[in-house]
Coordinates of C-alpha atoms and ligand atoms in Angstrom, one line a residue:
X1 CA 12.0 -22.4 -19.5
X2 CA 8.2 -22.5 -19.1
X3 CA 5.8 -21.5 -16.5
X4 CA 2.0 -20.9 -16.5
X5 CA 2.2 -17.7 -14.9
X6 CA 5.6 -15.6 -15.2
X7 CA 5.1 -12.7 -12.1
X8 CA 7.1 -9.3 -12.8
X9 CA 8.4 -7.8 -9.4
X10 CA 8.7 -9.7 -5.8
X11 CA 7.1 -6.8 -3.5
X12 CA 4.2 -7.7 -1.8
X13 CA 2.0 -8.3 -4.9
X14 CA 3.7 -10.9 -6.3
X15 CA 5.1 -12.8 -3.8
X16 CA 1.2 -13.3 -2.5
X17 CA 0.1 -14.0 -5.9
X18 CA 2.7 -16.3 -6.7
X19 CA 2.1 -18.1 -3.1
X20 CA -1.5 -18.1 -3.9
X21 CA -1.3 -19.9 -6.9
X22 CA 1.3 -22.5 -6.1
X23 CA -0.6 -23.5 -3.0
X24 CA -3.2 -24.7 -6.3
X25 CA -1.2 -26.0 -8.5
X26 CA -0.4 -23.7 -10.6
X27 CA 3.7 -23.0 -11.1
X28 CA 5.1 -19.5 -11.3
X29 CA 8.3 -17.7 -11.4
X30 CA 9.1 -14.6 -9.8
X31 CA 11.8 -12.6 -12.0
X32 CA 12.8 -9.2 -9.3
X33 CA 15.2 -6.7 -10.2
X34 CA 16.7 -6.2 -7.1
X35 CA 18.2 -8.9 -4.0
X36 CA 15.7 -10.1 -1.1
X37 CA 17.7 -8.1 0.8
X38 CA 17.0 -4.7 -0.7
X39 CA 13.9 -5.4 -1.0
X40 CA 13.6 -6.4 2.9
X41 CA 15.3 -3.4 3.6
X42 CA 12.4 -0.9 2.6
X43 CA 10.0 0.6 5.5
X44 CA 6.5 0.5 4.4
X45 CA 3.4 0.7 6.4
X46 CA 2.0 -1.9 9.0
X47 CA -1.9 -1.6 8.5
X48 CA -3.6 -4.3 7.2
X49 CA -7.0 -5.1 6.2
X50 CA -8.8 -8.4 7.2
X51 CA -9.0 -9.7 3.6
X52 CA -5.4 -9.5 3.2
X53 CA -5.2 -11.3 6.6
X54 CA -7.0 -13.7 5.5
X55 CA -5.2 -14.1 1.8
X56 CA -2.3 -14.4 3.7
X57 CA -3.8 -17.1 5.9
X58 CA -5.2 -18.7 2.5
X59 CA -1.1 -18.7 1.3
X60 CA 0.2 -20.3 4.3
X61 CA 2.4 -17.1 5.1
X62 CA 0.4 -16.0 8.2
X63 CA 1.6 -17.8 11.3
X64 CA 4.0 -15.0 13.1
X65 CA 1.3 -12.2 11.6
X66 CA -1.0 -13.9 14.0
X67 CA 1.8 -14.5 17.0
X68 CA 3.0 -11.0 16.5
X69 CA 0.4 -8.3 15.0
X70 CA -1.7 -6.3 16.9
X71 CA -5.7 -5.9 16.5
X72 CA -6.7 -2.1 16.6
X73 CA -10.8 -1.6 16.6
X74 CA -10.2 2.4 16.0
X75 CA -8.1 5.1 15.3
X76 CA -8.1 8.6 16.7
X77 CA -8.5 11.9 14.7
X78 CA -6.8 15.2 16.0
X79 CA -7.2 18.7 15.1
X80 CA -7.3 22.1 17.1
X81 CA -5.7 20.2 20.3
X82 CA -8.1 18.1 20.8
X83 CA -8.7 14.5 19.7
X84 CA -11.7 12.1 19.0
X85 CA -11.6 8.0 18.5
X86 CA -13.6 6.1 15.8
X87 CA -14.6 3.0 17.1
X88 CA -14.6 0.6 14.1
X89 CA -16.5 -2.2 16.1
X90 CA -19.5 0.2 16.5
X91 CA -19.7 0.7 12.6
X92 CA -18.3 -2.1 11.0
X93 CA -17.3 -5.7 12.8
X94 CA -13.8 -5.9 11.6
X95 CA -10.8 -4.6 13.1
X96 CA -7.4 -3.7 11.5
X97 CA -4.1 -5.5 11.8
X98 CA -1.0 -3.8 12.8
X99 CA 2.5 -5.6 11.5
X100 CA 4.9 -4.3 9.6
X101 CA 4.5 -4.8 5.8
X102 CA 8.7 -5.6 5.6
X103 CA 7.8 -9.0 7.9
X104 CA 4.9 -9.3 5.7
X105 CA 7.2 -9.3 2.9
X106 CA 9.7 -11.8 4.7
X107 CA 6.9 -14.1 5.7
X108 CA 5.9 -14.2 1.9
X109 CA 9.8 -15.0 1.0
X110 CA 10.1 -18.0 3.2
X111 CA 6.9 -19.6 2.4
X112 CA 7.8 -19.5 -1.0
X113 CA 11.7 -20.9 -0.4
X114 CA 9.7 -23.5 1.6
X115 CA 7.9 -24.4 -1.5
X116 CA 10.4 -24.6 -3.5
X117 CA 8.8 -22.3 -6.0
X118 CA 11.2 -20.0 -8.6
X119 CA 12.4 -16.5 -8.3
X120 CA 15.2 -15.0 -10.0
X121 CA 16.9 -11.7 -8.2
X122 CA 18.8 -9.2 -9.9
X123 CA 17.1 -9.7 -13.2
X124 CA 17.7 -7.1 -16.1
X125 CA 16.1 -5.8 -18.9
X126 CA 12.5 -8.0 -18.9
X127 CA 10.7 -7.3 -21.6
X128 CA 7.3 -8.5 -22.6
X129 CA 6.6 -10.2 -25.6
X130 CA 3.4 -11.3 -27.8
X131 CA 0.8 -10.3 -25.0
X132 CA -1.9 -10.4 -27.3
X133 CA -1.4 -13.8 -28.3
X134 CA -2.1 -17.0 -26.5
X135 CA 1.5 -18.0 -25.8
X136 CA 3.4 -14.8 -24.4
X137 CA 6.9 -15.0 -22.9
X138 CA 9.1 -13.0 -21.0
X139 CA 12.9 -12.2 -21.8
X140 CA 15.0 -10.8 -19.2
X141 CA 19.3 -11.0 -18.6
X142 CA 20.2 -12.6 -15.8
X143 CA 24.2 -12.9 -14.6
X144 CA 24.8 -11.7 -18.0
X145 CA 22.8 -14.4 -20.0
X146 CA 19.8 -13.9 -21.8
X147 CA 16.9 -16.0 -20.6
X148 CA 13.3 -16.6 -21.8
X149 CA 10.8 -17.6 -19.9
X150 CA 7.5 -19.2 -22.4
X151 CA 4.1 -18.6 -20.1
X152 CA 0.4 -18.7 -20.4
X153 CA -0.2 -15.5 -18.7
X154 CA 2.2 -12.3 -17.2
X155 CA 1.4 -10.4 -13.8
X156 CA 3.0 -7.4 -13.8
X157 CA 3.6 -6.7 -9.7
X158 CA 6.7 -4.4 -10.6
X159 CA 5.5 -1.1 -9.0
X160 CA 4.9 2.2 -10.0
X161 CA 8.9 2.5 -11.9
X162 CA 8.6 -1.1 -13.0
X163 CA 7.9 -1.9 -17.1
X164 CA 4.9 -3.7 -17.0
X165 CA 2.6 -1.3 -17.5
X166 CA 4.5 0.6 -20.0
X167 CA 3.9 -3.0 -21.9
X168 CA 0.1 -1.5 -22.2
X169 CA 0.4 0.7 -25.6
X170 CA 0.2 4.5 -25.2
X171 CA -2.8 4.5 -27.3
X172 CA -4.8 2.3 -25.3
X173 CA -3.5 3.3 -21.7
X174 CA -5.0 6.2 -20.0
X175 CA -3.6 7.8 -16.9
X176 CA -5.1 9.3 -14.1
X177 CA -2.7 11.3 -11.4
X178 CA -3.1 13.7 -8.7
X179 CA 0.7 14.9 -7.4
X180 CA 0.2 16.2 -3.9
X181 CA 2.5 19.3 -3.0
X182 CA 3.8 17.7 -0.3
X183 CA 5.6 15.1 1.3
X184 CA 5.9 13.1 4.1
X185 CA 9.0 13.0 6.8
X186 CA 8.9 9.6 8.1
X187 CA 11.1 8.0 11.1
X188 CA 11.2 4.7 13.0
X189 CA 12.6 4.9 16.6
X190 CA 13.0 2.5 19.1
X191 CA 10.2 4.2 21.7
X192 CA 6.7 3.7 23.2
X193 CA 4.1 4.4 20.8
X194 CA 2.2 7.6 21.7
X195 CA -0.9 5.5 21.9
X196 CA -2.9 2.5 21.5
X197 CA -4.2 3.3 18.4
X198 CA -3.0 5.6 15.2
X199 CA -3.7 8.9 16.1
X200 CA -3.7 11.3 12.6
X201 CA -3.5 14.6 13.1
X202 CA -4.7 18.0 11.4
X203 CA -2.9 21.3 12.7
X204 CA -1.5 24.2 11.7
X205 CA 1.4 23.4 11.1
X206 CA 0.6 20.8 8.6
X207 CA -0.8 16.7 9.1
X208 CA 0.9 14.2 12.0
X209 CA 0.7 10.6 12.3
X210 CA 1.4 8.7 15.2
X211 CA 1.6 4.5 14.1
X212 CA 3.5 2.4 15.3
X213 CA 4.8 -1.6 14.6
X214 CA 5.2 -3.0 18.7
X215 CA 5.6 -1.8 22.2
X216 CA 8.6 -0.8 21.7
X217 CA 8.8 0.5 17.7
X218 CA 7.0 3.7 17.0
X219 CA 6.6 5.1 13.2
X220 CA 5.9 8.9 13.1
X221 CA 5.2 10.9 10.6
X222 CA 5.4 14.7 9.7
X223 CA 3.8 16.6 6.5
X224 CA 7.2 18.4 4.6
X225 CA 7.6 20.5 1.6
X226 CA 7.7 18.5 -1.7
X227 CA 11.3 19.6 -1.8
X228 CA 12.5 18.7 1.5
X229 CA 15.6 16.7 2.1
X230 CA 15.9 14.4 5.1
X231 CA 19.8 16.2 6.0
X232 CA 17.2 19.1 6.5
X233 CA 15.5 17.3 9.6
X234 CA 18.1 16.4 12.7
X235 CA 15.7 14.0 15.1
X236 CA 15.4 16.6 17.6
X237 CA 14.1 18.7 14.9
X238 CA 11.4 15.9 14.0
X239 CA 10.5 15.2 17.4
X240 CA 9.8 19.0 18.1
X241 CA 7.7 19.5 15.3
X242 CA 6.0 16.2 15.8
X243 CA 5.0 17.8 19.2
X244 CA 4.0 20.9 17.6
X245 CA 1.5 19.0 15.5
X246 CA -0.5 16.9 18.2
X247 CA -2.7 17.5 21.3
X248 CA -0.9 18.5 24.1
X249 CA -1.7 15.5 25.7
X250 CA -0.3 13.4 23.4
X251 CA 2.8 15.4 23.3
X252 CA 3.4 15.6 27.0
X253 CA 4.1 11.5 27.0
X254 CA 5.6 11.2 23.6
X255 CA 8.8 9.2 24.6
X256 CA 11.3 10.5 21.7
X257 CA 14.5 8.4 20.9
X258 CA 17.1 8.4 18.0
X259 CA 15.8 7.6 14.9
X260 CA 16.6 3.9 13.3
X261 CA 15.5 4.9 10.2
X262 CA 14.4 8.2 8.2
X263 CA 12.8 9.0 4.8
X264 CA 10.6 11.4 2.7
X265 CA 8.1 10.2 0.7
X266 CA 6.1 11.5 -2.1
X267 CA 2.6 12.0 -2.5
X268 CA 0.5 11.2 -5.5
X269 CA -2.9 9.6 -6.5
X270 CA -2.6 7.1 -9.7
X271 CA -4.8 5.3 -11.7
X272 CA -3.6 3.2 -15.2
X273 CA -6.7 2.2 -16.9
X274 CA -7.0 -0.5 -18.3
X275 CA -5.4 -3.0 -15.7
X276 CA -5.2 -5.6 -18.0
X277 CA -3.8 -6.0 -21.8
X278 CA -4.1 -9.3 -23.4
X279 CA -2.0 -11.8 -21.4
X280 CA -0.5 -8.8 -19.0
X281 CA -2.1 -8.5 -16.0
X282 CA -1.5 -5.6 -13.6
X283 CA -1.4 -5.8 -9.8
X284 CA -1.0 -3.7 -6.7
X285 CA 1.2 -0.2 -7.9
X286 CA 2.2 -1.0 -11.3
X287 CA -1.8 -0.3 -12.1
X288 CA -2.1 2.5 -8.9
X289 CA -0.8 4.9 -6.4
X290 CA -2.7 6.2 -3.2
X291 CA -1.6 8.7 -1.0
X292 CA -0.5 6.6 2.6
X293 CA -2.7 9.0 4.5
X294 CA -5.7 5.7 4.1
X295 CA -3.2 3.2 4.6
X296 CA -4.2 1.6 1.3
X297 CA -1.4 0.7 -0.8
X298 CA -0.1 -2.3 0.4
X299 CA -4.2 -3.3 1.0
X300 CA -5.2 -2.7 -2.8
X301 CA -2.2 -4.5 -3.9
X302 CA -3.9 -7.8 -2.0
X303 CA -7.5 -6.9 -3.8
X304 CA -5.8 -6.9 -7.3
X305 CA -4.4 -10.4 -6.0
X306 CA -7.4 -11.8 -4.9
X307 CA -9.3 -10.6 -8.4
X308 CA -6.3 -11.8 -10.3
X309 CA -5.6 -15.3 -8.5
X310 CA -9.7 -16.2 -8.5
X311 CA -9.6 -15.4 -12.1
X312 CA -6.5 -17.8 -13.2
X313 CA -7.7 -20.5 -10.9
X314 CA -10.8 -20.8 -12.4
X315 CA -9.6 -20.4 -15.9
X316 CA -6.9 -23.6 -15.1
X317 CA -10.0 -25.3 -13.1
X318 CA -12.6 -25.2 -15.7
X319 CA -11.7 -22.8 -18.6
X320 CA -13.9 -20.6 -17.6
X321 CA -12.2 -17.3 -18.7
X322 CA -15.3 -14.6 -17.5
X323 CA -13.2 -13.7 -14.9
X324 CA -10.1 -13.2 -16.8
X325 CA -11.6 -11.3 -19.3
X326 CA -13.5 -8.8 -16.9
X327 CA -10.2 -8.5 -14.2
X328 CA -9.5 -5.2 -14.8
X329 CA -13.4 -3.6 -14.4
X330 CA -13.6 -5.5 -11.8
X331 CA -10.2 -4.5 -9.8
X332 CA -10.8 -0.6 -11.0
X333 CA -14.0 -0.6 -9.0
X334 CA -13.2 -0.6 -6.1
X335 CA -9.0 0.9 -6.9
X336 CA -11.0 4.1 -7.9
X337 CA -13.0 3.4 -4.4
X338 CA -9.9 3.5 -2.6
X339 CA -8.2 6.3 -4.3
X340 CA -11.7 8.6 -3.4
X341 CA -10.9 7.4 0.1
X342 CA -7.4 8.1 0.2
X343 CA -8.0 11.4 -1.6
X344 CA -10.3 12.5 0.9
X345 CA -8.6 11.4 3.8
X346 CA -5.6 13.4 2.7
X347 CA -7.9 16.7 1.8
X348 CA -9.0 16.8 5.4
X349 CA -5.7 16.1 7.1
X350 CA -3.1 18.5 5.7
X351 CA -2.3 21.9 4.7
X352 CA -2.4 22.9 1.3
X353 CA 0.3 26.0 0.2
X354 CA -3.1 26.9 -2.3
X355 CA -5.5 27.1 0.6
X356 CA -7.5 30.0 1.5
X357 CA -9.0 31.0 4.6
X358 CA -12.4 29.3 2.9
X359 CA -10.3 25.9 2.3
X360 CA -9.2 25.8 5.9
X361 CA -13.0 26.8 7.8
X362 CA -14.0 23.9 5.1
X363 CA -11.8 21.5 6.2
X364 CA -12.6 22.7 9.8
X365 CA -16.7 21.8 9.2
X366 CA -15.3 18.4 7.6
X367 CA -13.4 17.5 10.7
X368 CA -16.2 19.0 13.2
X369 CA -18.9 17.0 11.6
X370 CA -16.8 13.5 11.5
X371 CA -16.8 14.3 15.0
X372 CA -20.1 15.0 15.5
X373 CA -21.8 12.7 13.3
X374 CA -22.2 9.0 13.7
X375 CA -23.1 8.2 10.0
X376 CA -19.6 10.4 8.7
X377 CA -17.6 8.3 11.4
X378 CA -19.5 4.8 9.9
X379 CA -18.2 5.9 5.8
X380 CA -14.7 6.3 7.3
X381 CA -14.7 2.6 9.5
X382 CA -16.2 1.2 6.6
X383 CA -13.2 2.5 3.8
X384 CA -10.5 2.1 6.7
X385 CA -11.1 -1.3 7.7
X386 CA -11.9 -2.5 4.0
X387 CA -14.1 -2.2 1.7
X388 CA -15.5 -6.0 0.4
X389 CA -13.7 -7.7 -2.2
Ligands
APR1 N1 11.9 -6.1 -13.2 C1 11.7 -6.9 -12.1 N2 11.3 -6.4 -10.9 C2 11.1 -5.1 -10.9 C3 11.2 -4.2 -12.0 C4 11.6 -4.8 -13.2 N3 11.7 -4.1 -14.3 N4 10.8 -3.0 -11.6 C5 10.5 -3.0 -10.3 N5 10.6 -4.3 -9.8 C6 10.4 -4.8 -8.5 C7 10.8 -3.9 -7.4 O1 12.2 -4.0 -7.1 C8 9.9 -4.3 -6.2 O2 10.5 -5.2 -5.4 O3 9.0 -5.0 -8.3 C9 8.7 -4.9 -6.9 C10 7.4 -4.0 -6.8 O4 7.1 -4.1 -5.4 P1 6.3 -2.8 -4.7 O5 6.8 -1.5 -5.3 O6 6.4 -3.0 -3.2 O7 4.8 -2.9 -5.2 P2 3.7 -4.0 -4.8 O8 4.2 -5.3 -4.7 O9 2.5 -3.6 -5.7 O10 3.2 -3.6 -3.3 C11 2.5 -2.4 -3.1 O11 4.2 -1.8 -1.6 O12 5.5 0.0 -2.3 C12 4.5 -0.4 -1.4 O13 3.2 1.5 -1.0 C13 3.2 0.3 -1.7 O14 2.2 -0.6 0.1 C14 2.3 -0.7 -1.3 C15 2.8 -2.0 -1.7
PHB2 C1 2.6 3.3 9.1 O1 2.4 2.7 10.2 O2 3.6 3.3 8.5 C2 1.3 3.9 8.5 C3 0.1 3.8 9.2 C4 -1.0 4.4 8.6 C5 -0.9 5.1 7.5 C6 0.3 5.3 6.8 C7 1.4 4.7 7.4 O3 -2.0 5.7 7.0

């Protein structure tokens, strides 16, 4: 079999590149080791930035994001019971997009059944072959039968556990990572959303997050130890201590419900440098990890994509391979941009085990003078709603 680009993992990242590409020309196949289902079944986050909005426009897989998402122009910051909005509007003139990144994902699916373009689920055992050469190829097992695939180039999109960027030798990759010593205690319930917009919260008791995906489906979060276990947390458990950790105000009117789903998540920072290894390309968190406190996972996957897909099209267009040759210092500027970002926002928001009475009135002067100070509220509009491409 033979393809000019042979994508590694269909999460977000690869389904957008591969939509991307096919909607010029250029043929793909999406090899994922898992079923559509499973891979539908994951919760993610629901905040998008206006340049993956608009990729996703550019792939044709954006018509229910615009029936169905919401436009926020702010988000609210709260911390010693009381709360503050940042309007993005008067900083920055682009808003953020609220829908889910699991309809995202589903959107990307059928556009790509509708084009009739390959993927292969349940795929086993890819391995990457002759990446510093000008005609690589992928071998994977599939139903028990050994397939190769011969490509021009190889976009690894398989996540942080996926192989692609162990394809990278040792001796040439270098790895950057922060583990956070924390987690976060996530649910989905069927309830009102506590307000119009995200409301993150600082207390004592450790960081909040209101979000939500509709009217009626609210996603809360709650900081927990690294070493929690979800049996640990019954729903009425999570909804007191999600009331514990916002203004009054806010927990007065927080409709509660049962939970429809509920998970712990890890945090980390990550960085693999270089991106990019001969024909191996990484995107989205096979190259990077940010904590979710920015909302910038799913929204640095898309810049990766839009680096990536410029760079083959113009290389297929005109053999112009500039951009090809420079994707990866050109996708770590602004990944390392994000991860500051994401770093920071997490810094401010939560409770470290380390801190000391000097961490905590620091973190107090950081969140007094984002209230205080227009030009601190303009830095965090700008990062939140997207830096340029
Ligand atoms: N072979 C094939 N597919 C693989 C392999 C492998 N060896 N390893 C992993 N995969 C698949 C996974 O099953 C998954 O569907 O690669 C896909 C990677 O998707 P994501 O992990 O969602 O990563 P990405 O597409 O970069 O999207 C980033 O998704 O996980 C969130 O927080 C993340 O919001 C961010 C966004
Ligand atoms: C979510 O809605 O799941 C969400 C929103 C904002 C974040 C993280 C998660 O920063």
């Amino acid at each position: 079999m033979r393809v000019q680009v042979a994508i590694i993992g269909g999460g977000p990242a690869g389904l957008l590149l591969g939509q991307l590409l096919h909607r010029s020309g250029i043929d793909s196949i999406v090899l994922e080791r898992q079923t559509r289902e499973y891979v539908l079944s994951r919760i993610r986050a629901g905040i998008l930035e206006r340049g993956l909005v608009d990729l996703l426009a550019q792939a044709g897989a954006a018509d229910r994001l615009i029936a169905e998402s919401y436009s926020h122009d702010g988000t609210v910051i709260a911390y010693n019971n009381q709360q503050f909005s940042i309007p993005f509007s008067k900083y920055v003139n682009k808003p953020v997009t609220v829908y889910g990144q699991t309809e995202l994902t589903r959107d990307l699916y059928d556009a790509r059944e509708a084009a009739n373009a390959k993927t292969l689920f349940q795929v086993e055992n890819v391995v990457l072959n002759d990446l510093k050469t000008d005609s690589p190829s992928v071998h994977c097992v599939l139903d028990g039968r050994e397939i190769t695939i011969d490509c021009d180039y190889i976009a690894g999109c398989d996540g942080f556990h996926g192989v692609s960027r162990q394809h990278i030798p040792a001796s040439v990759r270098k790895e950057f990572e922060k583990v956070y010593p924390f987690g976060w205690l996530g649910i989905l319930s069927e309830t009102k959303p506590v307000h119009e917009e995200l409301v993150y919260a600082n207390s004592d008791r450790g960081f909040a997050l209101c979000s939500m995906r509709n009217e009626n489906l609210s996603r809360h979060y709650v900081q927990c130890a690294s070493d929690d276990h979800v049996d640990n947390w019954s729903d009425n458990a999570f909804w007191d201590e999600l009331k514990r950790r916002i203004p009054e105000e806010f927990a007065e009117t927080l409709e509660t419900g049962p939970s429809i789903e509920k998970s712990i998540a890890p945090l980390r920072s990550f960085v693999c440098e270089p991106m990019q290894w001969g024909r191996l390309f990484l995107c989205g968190d096979a190259a990077h990890i940010v904590p979710p406190t920015g909302a910038k996972g799913l929204n640095t996957a898309a810049s990766d994509v839009h680096y990536l897909y410029n760079a083959l099209k113009q290389w297929y267009a005109d053999k112009d391979h500039h951009a090809i040759d420079t994707y990866s210092e050109t996708a770590l500027k602004r990944v390392w941009k994000v991860e500051r970002f994401s770093w920071w926002m997490t810094s401010m928001l939560h409770r470290f085990p380390e801190h000391t009475e000097f961490d905590l009135k620091i973190q107090q002067a950081e969140l007094e003078f984002l209230q205080s100070t227009e030009s601190a509220q303009a830095a965090l509009a700008i990062n939140y709603v997207g830096l340029p491409y």
